[in-house]
Tab-separated table of C-alpha atoms in Angstrom:
chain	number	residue	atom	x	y	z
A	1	UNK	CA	-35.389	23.929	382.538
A	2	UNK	CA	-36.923	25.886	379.604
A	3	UNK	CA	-33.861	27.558	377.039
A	4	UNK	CA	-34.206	31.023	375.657
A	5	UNK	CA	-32.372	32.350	372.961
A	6	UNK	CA	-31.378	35.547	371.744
A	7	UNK	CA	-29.507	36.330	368.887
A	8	UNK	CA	-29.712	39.657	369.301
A	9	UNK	CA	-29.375	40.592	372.780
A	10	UNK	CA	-29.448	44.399	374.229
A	11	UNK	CA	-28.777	46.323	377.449
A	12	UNK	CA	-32.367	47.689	377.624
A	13	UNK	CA	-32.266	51.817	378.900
A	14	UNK	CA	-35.351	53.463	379.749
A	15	UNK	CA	-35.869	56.937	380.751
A	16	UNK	CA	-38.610	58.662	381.885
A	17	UNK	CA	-39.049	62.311	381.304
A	18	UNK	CA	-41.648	64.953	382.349
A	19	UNK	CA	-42.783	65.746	378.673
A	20	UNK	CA	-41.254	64.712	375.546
A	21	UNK	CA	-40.903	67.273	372.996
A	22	UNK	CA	-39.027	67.319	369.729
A	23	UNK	CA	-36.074	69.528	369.131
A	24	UNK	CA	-35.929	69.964	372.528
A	25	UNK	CA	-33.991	69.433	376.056
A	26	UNK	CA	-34.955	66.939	378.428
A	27	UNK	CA	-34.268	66.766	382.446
A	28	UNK	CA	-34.186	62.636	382.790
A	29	UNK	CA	-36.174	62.026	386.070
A	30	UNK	CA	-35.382	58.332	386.468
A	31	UNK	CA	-33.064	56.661	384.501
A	32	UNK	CA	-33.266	52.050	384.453
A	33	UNK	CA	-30.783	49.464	382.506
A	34	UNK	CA	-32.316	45.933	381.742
A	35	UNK	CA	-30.851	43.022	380.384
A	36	UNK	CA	-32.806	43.005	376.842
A	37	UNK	CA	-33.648	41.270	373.619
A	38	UNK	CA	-36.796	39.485	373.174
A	39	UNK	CA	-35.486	35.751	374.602
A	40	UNK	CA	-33.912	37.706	377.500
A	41	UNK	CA	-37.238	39.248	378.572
A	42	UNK	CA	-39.324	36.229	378.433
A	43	UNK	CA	-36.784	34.486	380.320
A	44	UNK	CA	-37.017	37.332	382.937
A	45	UNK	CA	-40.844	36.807	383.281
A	46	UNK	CA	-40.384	33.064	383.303
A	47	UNK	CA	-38.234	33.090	386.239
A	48	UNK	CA	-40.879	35.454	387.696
A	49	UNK	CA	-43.520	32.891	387.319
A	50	UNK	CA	-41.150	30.710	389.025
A	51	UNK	CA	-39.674	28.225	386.396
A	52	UNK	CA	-35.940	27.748	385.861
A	53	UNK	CA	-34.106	28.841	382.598
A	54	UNK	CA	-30.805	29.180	380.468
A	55	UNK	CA	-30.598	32.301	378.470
A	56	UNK	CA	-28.067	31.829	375.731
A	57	UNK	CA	-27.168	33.735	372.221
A	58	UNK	CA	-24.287	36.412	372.055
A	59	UNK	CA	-22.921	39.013	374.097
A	60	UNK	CA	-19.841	41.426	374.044
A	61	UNK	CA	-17.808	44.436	374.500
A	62	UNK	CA	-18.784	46.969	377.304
A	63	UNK	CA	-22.204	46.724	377.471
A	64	UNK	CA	-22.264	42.671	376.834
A	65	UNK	CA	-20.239	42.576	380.442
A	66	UNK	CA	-23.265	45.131	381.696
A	67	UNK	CA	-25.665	42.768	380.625
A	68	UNK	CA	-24.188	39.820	382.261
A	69	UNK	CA	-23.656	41.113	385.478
A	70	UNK	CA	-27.513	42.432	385.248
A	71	UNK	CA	-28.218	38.762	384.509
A	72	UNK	CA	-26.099	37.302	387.191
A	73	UNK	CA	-28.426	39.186	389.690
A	74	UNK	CA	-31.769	37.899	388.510
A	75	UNK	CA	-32.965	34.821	390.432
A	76	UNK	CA	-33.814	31.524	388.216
A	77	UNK	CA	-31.846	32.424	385.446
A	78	UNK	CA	-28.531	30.729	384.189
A	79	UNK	CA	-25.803	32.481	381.821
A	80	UNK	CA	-24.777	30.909	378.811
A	81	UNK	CA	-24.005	33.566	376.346
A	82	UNK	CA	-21.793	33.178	373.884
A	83	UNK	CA	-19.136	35.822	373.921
A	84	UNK	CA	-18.183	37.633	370.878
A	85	UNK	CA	-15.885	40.558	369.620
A	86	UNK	CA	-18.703	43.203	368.897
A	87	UNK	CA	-20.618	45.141	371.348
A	88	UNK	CA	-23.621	44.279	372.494
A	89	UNK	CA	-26.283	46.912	371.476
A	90	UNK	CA	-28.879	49.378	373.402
A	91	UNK	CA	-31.669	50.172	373.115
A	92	UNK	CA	-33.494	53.161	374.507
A	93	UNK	CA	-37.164	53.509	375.391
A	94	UNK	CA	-38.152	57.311	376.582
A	95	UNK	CA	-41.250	57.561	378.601
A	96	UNK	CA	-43.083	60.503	378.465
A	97	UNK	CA	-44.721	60.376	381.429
A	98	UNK	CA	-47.460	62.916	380.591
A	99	UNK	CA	-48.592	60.973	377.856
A	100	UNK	CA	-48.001	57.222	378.551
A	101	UNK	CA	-46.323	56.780	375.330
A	102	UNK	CA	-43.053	55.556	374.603
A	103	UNK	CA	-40.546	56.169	372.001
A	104	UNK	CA	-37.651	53.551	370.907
A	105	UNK	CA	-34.526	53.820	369.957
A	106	UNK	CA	-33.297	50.035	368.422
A	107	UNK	CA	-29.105	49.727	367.897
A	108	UNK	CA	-28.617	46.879	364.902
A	109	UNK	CA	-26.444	45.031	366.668
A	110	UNK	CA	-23.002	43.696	366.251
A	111	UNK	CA	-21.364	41.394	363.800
A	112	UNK	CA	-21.146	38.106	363.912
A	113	UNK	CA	-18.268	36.299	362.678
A	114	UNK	CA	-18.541	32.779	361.410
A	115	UNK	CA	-16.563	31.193	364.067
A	116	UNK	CA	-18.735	32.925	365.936
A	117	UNK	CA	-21.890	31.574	364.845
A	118	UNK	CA	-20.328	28.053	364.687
A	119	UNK	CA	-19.554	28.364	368.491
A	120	UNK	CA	-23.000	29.379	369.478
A	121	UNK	CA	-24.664	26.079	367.166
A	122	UNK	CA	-22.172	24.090	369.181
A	123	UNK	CA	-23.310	25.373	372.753
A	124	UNK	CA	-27.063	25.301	371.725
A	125	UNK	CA	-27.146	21.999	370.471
A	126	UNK	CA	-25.385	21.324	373.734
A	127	UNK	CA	-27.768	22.972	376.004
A	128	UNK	CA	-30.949	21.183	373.883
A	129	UNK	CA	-30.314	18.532	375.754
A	130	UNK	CA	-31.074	19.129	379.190
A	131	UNK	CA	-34.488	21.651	378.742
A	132	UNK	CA	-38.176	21.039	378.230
A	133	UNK	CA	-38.872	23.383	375.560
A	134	UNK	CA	-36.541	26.277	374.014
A	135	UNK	CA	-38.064	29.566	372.320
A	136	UNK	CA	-36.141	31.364	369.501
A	137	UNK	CA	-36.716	35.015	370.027
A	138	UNK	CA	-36.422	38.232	367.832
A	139	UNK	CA	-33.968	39.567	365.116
A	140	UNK	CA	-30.720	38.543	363.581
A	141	UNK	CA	-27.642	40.305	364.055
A	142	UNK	CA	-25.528	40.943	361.282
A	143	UNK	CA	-23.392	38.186	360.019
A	144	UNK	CA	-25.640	35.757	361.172
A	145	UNK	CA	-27.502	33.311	358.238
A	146	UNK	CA	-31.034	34.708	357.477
A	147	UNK	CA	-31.916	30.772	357.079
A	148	UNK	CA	-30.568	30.795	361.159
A	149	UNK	CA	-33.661	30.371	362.893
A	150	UNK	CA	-34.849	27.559	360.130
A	151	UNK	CA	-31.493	25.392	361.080
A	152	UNK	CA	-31.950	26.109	364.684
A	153	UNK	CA	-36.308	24.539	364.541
A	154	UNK	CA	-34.474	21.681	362.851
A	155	UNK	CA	-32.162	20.973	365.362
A	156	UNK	CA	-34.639	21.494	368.238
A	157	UNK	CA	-37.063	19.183	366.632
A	158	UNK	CA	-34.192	16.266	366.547
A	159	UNK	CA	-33.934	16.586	369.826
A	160	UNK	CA	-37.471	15.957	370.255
A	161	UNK	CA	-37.749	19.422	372.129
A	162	UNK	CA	-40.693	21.612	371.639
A	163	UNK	CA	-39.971	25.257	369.594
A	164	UNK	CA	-41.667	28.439	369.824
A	165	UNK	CA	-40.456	30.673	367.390
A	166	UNK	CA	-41.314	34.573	367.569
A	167	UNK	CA	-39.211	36.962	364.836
A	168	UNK	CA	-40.354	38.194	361.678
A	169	UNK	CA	-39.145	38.541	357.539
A	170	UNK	CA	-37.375	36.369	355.659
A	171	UNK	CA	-35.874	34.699	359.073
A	172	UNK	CA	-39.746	33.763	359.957
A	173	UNK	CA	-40.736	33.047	356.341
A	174	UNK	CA	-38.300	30.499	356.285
A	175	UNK	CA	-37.773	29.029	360.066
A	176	UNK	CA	-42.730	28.607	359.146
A	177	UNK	CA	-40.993	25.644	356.495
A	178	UNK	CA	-38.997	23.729	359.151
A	179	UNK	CA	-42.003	22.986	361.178
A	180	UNK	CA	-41.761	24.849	364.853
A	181	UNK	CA	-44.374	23.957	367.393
A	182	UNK	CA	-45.521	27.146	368.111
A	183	UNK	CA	-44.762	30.754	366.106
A	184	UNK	CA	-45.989	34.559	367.763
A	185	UNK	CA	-46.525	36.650	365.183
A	186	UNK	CA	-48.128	40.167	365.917
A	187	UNK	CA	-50.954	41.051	362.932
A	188	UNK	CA	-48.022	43.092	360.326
A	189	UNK	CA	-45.607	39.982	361.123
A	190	UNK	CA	-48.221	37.876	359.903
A	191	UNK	CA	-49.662	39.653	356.909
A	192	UNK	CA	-46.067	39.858	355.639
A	193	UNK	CA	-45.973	36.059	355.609
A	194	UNK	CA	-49.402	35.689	354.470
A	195	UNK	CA	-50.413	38.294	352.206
A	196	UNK	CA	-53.836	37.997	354.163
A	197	UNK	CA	-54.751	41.050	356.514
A	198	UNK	CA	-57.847	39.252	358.048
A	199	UNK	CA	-56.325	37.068	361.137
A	200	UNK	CA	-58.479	34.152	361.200
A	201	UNK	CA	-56.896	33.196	357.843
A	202	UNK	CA	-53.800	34.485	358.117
A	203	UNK	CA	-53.629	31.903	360.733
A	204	UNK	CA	-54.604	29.104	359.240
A	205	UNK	CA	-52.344	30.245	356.008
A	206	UNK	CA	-49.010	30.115	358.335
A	207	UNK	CA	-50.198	26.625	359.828
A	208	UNK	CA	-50.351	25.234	356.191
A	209	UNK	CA	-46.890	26.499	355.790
A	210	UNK	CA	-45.740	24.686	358.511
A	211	UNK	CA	-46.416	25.995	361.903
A	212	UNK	CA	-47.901	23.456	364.288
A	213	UNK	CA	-49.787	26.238	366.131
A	214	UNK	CA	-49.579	29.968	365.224
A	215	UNK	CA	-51.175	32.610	368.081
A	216	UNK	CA	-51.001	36.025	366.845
A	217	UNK	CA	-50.994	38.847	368.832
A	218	UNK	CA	-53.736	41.631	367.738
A	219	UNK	CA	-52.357	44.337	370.163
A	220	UNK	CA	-54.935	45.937	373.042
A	221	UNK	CA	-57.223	43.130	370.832
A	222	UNK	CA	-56.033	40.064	372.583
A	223	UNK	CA	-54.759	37.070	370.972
A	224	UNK	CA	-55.857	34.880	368.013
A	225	UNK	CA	-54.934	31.065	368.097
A	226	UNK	CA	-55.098	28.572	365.653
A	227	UNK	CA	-54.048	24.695	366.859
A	228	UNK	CA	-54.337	21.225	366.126
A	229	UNK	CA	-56.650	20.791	369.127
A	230	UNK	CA	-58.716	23.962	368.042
A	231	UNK	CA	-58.849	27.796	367.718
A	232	UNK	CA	-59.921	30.538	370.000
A	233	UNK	CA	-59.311	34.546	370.842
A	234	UNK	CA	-58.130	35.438	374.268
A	235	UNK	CA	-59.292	39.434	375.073
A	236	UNK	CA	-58.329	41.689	378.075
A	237	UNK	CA	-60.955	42.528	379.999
A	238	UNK	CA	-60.307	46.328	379.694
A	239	UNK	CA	-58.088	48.490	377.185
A	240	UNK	CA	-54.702	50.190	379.500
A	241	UNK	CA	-52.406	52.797	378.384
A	242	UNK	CA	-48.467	52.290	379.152
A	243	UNK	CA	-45.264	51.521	377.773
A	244	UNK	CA	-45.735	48.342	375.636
A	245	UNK	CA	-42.339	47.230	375.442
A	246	UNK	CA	-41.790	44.125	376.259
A	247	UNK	CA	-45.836	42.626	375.930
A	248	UNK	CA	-45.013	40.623	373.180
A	249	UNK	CA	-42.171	38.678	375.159
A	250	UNK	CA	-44.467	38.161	378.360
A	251	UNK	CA	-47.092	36.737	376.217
A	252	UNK	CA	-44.651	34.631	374.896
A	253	UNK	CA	-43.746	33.595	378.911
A	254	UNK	CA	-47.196	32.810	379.324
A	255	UNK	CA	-47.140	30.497	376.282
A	256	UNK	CA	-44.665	28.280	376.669
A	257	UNK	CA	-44.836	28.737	380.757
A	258	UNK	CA	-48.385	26.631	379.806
A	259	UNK	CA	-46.779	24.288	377.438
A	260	UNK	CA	-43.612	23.015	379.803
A	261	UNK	CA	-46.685	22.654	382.447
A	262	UNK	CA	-49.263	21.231	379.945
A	263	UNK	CA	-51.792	23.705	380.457
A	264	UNK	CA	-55.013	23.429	377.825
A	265	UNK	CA	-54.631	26.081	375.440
A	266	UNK	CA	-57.760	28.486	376.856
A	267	UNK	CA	-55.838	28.545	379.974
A	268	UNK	CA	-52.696	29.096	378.319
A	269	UNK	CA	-54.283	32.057	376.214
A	270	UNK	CA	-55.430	33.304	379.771
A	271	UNK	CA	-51.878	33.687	381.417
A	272	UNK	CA	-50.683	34.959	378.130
A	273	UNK	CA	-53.035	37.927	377.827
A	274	UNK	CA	-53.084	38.518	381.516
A	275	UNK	CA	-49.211	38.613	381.242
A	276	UNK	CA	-49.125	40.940	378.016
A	277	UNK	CA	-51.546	43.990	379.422
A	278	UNK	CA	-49.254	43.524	382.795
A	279	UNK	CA	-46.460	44.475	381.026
A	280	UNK	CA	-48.221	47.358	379.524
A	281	UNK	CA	-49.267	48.574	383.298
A	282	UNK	CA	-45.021	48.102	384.514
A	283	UNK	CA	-43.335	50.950	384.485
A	284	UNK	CA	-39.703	49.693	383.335
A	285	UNK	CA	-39.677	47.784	379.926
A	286	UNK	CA	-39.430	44.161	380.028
A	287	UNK	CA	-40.685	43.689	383.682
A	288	UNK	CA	-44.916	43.252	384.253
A	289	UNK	CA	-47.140	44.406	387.238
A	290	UNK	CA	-47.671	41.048	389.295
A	291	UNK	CA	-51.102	42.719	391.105
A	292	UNK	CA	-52.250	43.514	387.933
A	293	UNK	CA	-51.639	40.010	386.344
A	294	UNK	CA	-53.357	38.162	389.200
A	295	UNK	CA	-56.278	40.463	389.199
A	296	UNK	CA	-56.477	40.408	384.658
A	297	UNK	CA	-56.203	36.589	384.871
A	298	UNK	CA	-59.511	35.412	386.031
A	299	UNK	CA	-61.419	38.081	383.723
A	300	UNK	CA	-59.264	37.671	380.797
A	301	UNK	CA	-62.747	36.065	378.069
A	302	UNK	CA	-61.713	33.504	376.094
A	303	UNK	CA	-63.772	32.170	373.170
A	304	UNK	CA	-63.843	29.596	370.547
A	305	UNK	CA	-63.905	25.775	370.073
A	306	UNK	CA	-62.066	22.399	370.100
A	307	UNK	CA	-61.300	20.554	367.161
A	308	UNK	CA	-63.254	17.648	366.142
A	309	UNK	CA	-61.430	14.508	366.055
């Protein structure tokens, strides 16, 4: 069983229109709700690839009860959100379908009260242990300690279960110091904990400052990995044009899919990319094209070298 978590979860509403155009009205032609927040899509695409997880973090209000009945009807994954008194937010991706491009529309999210967050330490610390690895996924709500995700590494790494960590700020700068096993920063998430703007060393900058392994994501570029067992870049074979909502999170599926099954780390780049420009290709947030990700993963190049002993 692999845990998710999301702090910030979101009932995720797309809509596609003809044309977007400022200052303007819009005939919706097709209108699709998602259970969303980062940890909730990469436990989506998890259960896709067919492993079993617990989603947990907060939900409430109106559209928390919308997300959890979405969730109850997706296959391979268990509820254990943690309810609350606020709403859960939305957010809102349009689609303009002439184009390709998407824009978003992010809610903040509700407030957390300290009972609140108590609760939720007490079920995750719970849930830690009966999974195989746990990934700590996107940004805090309000109320909740920016220090969270540091205290949450911690407590993962007592339990002797492997972390992935993938948010960004002052919640990454200081969860990097507590030592997770893997962080998935995209290139701005890193420069703003590095000060460096050239990957390669940004990378090696955020392992110094704690992270066991750091894979950034460059975008249509690929990813950059730096590891204890070596560094390499994993680039999709061809450049696609989509809605990229959700990449991030699949690439994050195909990350710690490979760890839980102890997949070398070319091969886990590999699924990861593959996974990412799928998502691109889908045309509903959060979801990826599984054609296109068998076809990408066999041409997905992957370069670089192992690490001397």
């Amino acid at each position: 069983m692999i845990l998710t978590v999301t702090l910030n979860t979101a009932l995720d509403i797309t809509y596609r229109v003809p044309s977007l155009r400022p200052h303007a009205s819009h005939r919706v032609s097709e209108v699709t709700e998602r259970p969303g927040g980062k940890g909730l899509n990469v436990a989506r695409v998890l259960a896709a690839l067919g492993h079993e997880v617990t989603v947990t973090g907060f939900a409430g209000g109106a559209t928390g009860r919308v997300v959890r009945d979405l969730l109850a009807d997706t296959a391979g994954v268990v509820d254990a959100l943690v309810p609350v008194a606020g709403a859960t937010r939305r957010t809102t991706a349009v689609v303009d379908e002439r184009t390709g491009d998407t824009t978003q529309l992010n809610e903040p999210g509700p407030a957390i009260a300290s009972a609140e967050w108590s609760a939720f330490q007490d079920v995750y610390e719970e849930l830690l242990g009966s999974v195989s690895a746990v990934a700590l996924c996107g940004s805090l709500p309000p109320g909740v300690p920016v220090g969270a995700y540091a205290g949450l590494v911690r407590t993962a790494r007592a339990a002797n279960v492997p972390v992935l960590l993938d948010t960004s700020g002052e919640p990454l700068r200081r969860a990097v110091a507590a030592r997770p096993d893997i962080i998935k920063p995209n290139a701005e998430e890193l420069a703003e904990l590095t000060g460096s703007h050239e990957p390669l060393r940004a990378t090696q900058d955020a392992r110094r400052r704690g992270a066991r392994a750091v894979v950034a994501s460059l975008g249509a570029e690929g990813l950059l990995a730096h590891t204890p067992e070596g560094h390499w870049r994993a680039t999709p074979p061809t450049r696609v044009q989509g809605n990229p909502t959700g990449a991030g999170d699949s690439a994050v599926a195909g990350l710690l899919s490979g760890l839980v099954e102890h997949l070398p780390w070319p091969d886990r780049l590999a699924r990861a990319t593959a996974l990412s420009t799928a998502t691109v290709l889908a045309p509903v947030a959060g979801e990826f094209d599984h054609a296109a990700y068998e076809e990408l993963l066999g041409r997905v190049a992957v370069t670089g070298e192992v690490s001397a002993a």
